Tab-separated table of C-alpha atoms in Angstrom:
chain	number	residue	atom	x	y	z
A	315	UNK	CA	11.051	-36.256	8.849
A	316	UNK	CA	12.873	-33.454	7.030
A	317	UNK	CA	11.574	-31.822	3.882
A	318	UNK	CA	13.380	-29.629	1.340
A	319	UNK	CA	11.519	-26.511	0.212
A	320	UNK	CA	12.617	-24.346	-2.708
A	321	UNK	CA	12.166	-20.620	-2.051
A	322	UNK	CA	13.409	-17.968	-4.446
A	323	UNK	CA	15.832	-20.368	-6.163
A	324	UNK	CA	17.285	-21.515	-2.832
A	325	UNK	CA	16.597	-24.696	-0.914
A	326	UNK	CA	15.755	-24.688	2.786
A	327	UNK	CA	15.503	-27.783	4.940
A	328	UNK	CA	12.775	-27.984	7.545
A	329	UNK	CA	11.516	-30.479	10.076
A	330	UNK	CA	7.982	-31.476	9.099
A	331	UNK	CA	5.471	-30.256	11.665
A	332	UNK	CA	1.813	-31.066	12.287
A	333	UNK	CA	-0.501	-29.305	9.861
A	334	UNK	CA	-3.535	-27.727	11.453
A	335	UNK	CA	-6.919	-27.119	9.882
A	336	UNK	CA	-6.096	-23.404	9.878
A	337	UNK	CA	-2.840	-23.841	7.964
A	338	UNK	CA	-4.617	-25.932	5.310
A	339	UNK	CA	-6.836	-22.942	4.631
A	340	UNK	CA	-3.931	-20.673	3.707
A	341	UNK	CA	-1.658	-20.583	0.677
A	342	UNK	CA	0.965	-20.334	-0.745
A	343	UNK	CA	2.774	-23.192	0.959
A	344	UNK	CA	5.973	-21.151	1.437
A	345	UNK	CA	4.282	-18.775	3.889
A	346	UNK	CA	2.771	-21.620	5.909
A	347	UNK	CA	6.042	-23.592	5.943
A	348	UNK	CA	8.069	-20.622	7.179
A	349	UNK	CA	5.538	-19.850	9.905
A	350	UNK	CA	5.405	-23.444	11.145
A	351	UNK	CA	9.154	-24.000	11.123
A	352	UNK	CA	10.683	-20.715	12.304
A	353	UNK	CA	10.320	-18.422	15.319
A	354	UNK	CA	8.346	-15.242	14.927
A	355	UNK	CA	11.388	-12.977	14.615
A	356	UNK	CA	12.793	-14.918	11.661
A	357	UNK	CA	9.383	-15.135	9.998
A	358	UNK	CA	8.760	-11.376	10.133
A	359	UNK	CA	12.344	-10.603	9.098
A	360	UNK	CA	12.027	-12.907	6.091
A	361	UNK	CA	9.240	-10.704	4.773
A	362	UNK	CA	10.868	-7.413	5.720
A	363	UNK	CA	8.241	-6.787	8.412
A	364	UNK	CA	5.720	-6.232	5.605
A	365	UNK	CA	1.990	-6.455	6.072
A	366	UNK	CA	0.087	-9.222	4.296
A	367	UNK	CA	-3.030	-9.028	2.181
A	368	UNK	CA	-5.202	-12.079	2.841
A	369	UNK	CA	-7.250	-12.556	-0.336
A	370	UNK	CA	-10.425	-14.585	0.153
A	371	UNK	CA	-10.591	-17.361	-2.438
A	372	UNK	CA	-14.294	-17.747	-3.140
A	373	UNK	CA	-13.999	-17.693	-6.933
A	374	UNK	CA	-15.397	-21.029	-8.232
A	375	UNK	CA	-13.399	-20.749	-11.487
A	376	UNK	CA	-10.068	-20.839	-9.648
A	377	UNK	CA	-8.789	-17.962	-11.776
A	378	UNK	CA	-8.236	-15.681	-8.771
A	379	UNK	CA	-5.960	-18.167	-7.017
A	380	UNK	CA	-4.184	-19.091	-10.254
A	381	UNK	CA	-3.388	-15.440	-10.947
A	382	UNK	CA	-1.993	-14.865	-7.471
A	383	UNK	CA	0.055	-18.059	-7.620
A	384	UNK	CA	1.486	-17.107	-11.021
A	385	UNK	CA	2.475	-13.699	-9.707
A	386	UNK	CA	4.080	-15.272	-6.648
A	387	UNK	CA	6.187	-17.492	-8.910
A	388	UNK	CA	7.194	-14.971	-11.571
A	389	UNK	CA	7.760	-12.023	-9.229
A	390	UNK	CA	9.245	-13.761	-6.205
A	391	UNK	CA	10.827	-11.830	-3.392
A	392	UNK	CA	14.464	-10.823	-3.632
A	393	UNK	CA	16.838	-13.044	-1.685
A	394	UNK	CA	18.006	-10.348	0.727
A	395	UNK	CA	15.361	-10.884	3.380
A	396	UNK	CA	15.094	-14.649	3.017
A	397	UNK	CA	18.837	-14.951	3.548
A	398	UNK	CA	18.331	-14.340	7.244
A	399	UNK	CA	17.097	-17.935	7.426
A	400	UNK	CA	20.230	-19.443	5.925
A	401	UNK	CA	20.245	-23.182	5.306
A	402	UNK	CA	19.599	-24.955	8.547
A	403	UNK	CA	17.184	-27.353	10.133
A	404	UNK	CA	14.854	-26.010	12.773
A	405	UNK	CA	12.838	-28.303	14.987
A	406	UNK	CA	9.487	-26.645	15.376
A	407	UNK	CA	6.622	-28.175	17.305
A	408	UNK	CA	3.203	-26.591	17.302
A	409	UNK	CA	2.828	-27.640	20.918
A	410	UNK	CA	5.655	-25.227	21.781
A	411	UNK	CA	3.668	-22.305	20.446
A	412	UNK	CA	2.062	-20.108	23.103
A	413	UNK	CA	-1.465	-21.204	23.934
A	414	UNK	CA	-4.100	-18.522	24.054
A	415	UNK	CA	-1.657	-15.921	22.794
A	416	UNK	CA	-2.776	-12.363	23.291
A	417	UNK	CA	-4.090	-10.490	20.302
A	418	UNK	CA	-1.660	-8.205	18.509
A	419	UNK	CA	-2.661	-4.742	19.689
A	420	UNK	CA	-1.314	-3.228	16.455
A	421	UNK	CA	-3.482	-5.381	14.221
A	422	UNK	CA	-6.283	-7.916	13.899
A	423	UNK	CA	-6.762	-10.400	16.714
A	424	UNK	CA	-5.756	-14.040	16.413
A	425	UNK	CA	-9.306	-15.170	17.164
A	426	UNK	CA	-10.716	-13.137	14.262
A	427	UNK	CA	-8.056	-14.390	11.862
A	428	UNK	CA	-8.719	-17.991	12.865
A	429	UNK	CA	-12.445	-17.455	12.343
A	430	UNK	CA	-11.901	-16.078	8.837
A	431	UNK	CA	-9.494	-18.822	7.818
A	432	UNK	CA	-11.855	-21.472	9.142
A	433	UNK	CA	-14.675	-20.131	6.979
A	434	UNK	CA	-12.774	-19.867	3.674
A	435	UNK	CA	-9.405	-20.409	2.007
A	436	UNK	CA	-7.188	-17.360	1.637
A	437	UNK	CA	-4.058	-16.464	-0.310
A	438	UNK	CA	-1.430	-14.455	1.583
A	439	UNK	CA	0.525	-11.923	-0.455
A	440	UNK	CA	2.785	-9.219	0.942
A	441	UNK	CA	1.781	-5.595	0.520
A	442	UNK	CA	4.762	-4.253	-1.404
A	443	UNK	CA	5.914	-2.789	-4.703
A	444	UNK	CA	6.632	-5.506	-7.284
A	445	UNK	CA	6.497	-3.781	-10.661
A	446	UNK	CA	9.300	-1.264	-11.169
A	447	UNK	CA	8.517	0.488	-14.434
A	448	UNK	CA	9.618	3.958	-13.413
A	449	UNK	CA	6.127	5.304	-12.678
A	450	UNK	CA	4.466	5.859	-9.295
A	451	UNK	CA	7.150	4.081	-7.289
A	452	UNK	CA	5.417	5.134	-4.073
A	453	UNK	CA	2.218	3.259	-5.016
A	454	UNK	CA	1.308	-0.435	-4.862
A	455	UNK	CA	-1.149	-0.960	-7.700
A	456	UNK	CA	-4.088	-3.395	-7.618
A	457	UNK	CA	-5.952	-4.681	-10.641
A	458	UNK	CA	-6.866	-7.471	-13.021
A	459	UNK	CA	-4.020	-6.681	-15.439
A	460	UNK	CA	-0.905	-8.793	-15.044
A	461	UNK	CA	1.371	-5.738	-14.820
A	462	UNK	CA	-0.044	-4.669	-11.447
A	463	UNK	CA	1.709	-5.147	-8.098
A	464	UNK	CA	-1.250	-7.128	-6.738
A	465	UNK	CA	-2.987	-9.095	-9.496
A	466	UNK	CA	-6.624	-10.019	-8.822
A	467	UNK	CA	-7.861	-12.064	-11.776
A	468	UNK	CA	-11.584	-11.622	-11.253
A	469	UNK	CA	-14.243	-10.205	-13.613
A	470	UNK	CA	-15.434	-7.687	-11.002
A	471	UNK	CA	-11.941	-6.155	-10.730
A	472	UNK	CA	-10.891	-3.479	-13.227
A	473	UNK	CA	-7.560	-3.679	-15.056
A	474	UNK	CA	-6.297	-0.853	-12.818
A	475	UNK	CA	-8.675	-0.899	-9.885
A	476	UNK	CA	-6.988	0.783	-6.924
A	477	UNK	CA	-3.679	1.465	-5.257
A	478	UNK	CA	-2.054	1.493	-1.815
A	479	UNK	CA	0.139	4.365	-0.684
A	480	UNK	CA	1.713	5.508	2.581
A	481	UNK	CA	0.812	8.908	4.009
A	482	UNK	CA	3.479	11.299	5.418
A	483	UNK	CA	3.207	9.534	8.796
A	484	UNK	CA	3.928	6.155	7.227
A	485	UNK	CA	0.395	4.794	7.540
A	486	UNK	CA	-1.025	2.692	4.722
A	487	UNK	CA	-3.870	4.204	2.727
A	488	UNK	CA	-5.966	2.910	-0.174
A	489	UNK	CA	-7.493	4.824	-3.082
A	490	UNK	CA	-9.849	3.780	-5.849
A	491	UNK	CA	-8.473	4.392	-9.346
A	492	UNK	CA	-11.866	5.029	-10.945
A	493	UNK	CA	-12.822	1.360	-11.120
A	494	UNK	CA	-16.124	0.143	-12.505
A	495	UNK	CA	-17.258	-1.675	-9.354
A	496	UNK	CA	-15.610	0.461	-6.692
A	497	UNK	CA	-13.480	-0.110	-3.597
A	498	UNK	CA	-14.658	-0.403	-0.013
A	499	UNK	CA	-12.807	-0.210	3.278
A	500	UNK	CA	-14.893	-2.037	5.893
A	501	UNK	CA	-18.358	-0.536	5.346
A	502	UNK	CA	-17.239	2.694	3.677
A	503	UNK	CA	-16.939	3.371	-0.048
A	504	UNK	CA	-13.476	4.657	-0.947
A	505	UNK	CA	-13.620	7.863	-2.980
A	506	UNK	CA	-12.039	7.903	-6.416
A	507	UNK	CA	-8.404	9.046	-6.267
A	508	UNK	CA	-8.679	10.038	-2.608
A	509	UNK	CA	-6.588	8.266	0.026
A	510	UNK	CA	-8.430	6.485	2.844
A	511	UNK	CA	-6.351	5.478	5.857
A	512	UNK	CA	-6.378	1.755	6.685
A	513	UNK	CA	-4.840	-0.460	9.352
A	514	UNK	CA	-4.270	-4.185	9.995
A	515	UNK	CA	-7.608	-5.866	10.560
A	516	UNK	CA	-9.478	-3.747	8.031
A	517	UNK	CA	-11.451	-5.616	5.377
A	518	UNK	CA	-11.254	-4.233	1.847
A	519	UNK	CA	-13.322	-5.080	-1.218
A	520	UNK	CA	-12.063	-4.580	-4.752
A	521	UNK	CA	-15.192	-5.224	-6.782
A	522	UNK	CA	-16.430	-8.430	-5.150
A	523	UNK	CA	-12.975	-9.653	-4.062
A	524	UNK	CA	-12.549	-9.473	-0.301
A	525	UNK	CA	-9.128	-8.789	1.204
A	526	UNK	CA	-7.985	-8.342	4.794
A	527	UNK	CA	-4.902	-6.370	5.798
A	528	UNK	CA	-2.889	-8.385	8.327
A	529	UNK	CA	0.464	-7.978	10.080
A	530	UNK	CA	3.100	-10.710	9.718
A	531	UNK	CA	3.091	-10.930	13.504
A	532	UNK	CA	-0.613	-11.750	13.677
A	533	UNK	CA	-0.400	-14.217	10.813
A	534	UNK	CA	2.420	-16.163	12.500
A	535	UNK	CA	0.486	-16.322	15.792
A	536	UNK	CA	-2.649	-17.497	14.013
A	537	UNK	CA	-0.844	-20.360	12.317
A	538	UNK	CA	1.121	-21.392	15.395
A	539	UNK	CA	-1.292	-21.042	18.330
A	540	UNK	CA	-2.941	-24.358	19.171
């Protein structure tokens, strides 16, 4: 059965594939659909080889997920990267995915990602600049306010809570912006306005919101490996 999916004002036709328990634990649907219906090279290219932030959705009010979904809709990706997919039908079978795929040495292992997704629902959002207002173009801002690059609508998150920034070597770093409830990287408190180097697989906390940094490569393998 074919299904039509609307992405960034364009329609893509896919062959429906089996939905695993893991894929049901991840949103938005566009990310899951692309992973299940396209090879890894096309999936990573569609997102410009960006890293993902996997936001744990344990907010009983649903406000956290609603805020992320609204941002995904209103500030969708530009069409340049998604155009690599064109408009074509791809037959994708989960049974064709590599079994027992090796962990991505540059990021978090598939086994750990599967464990996390089994335990709780997550929202996948790319780590990239979305708000272009002329200020701090080298920073990806995080906060409760709707004008941030990553919007976390949760009472423990400050309006401007933290930001991501690359160091001179191109590595991602995170800094706390003087938030009320602080930022943590794994088990370490992030100093205010001081960059802390992070890598795929690291678990961050903005207030009480938990986020994991994940490569597109690892995310695809996690959704596809049976």
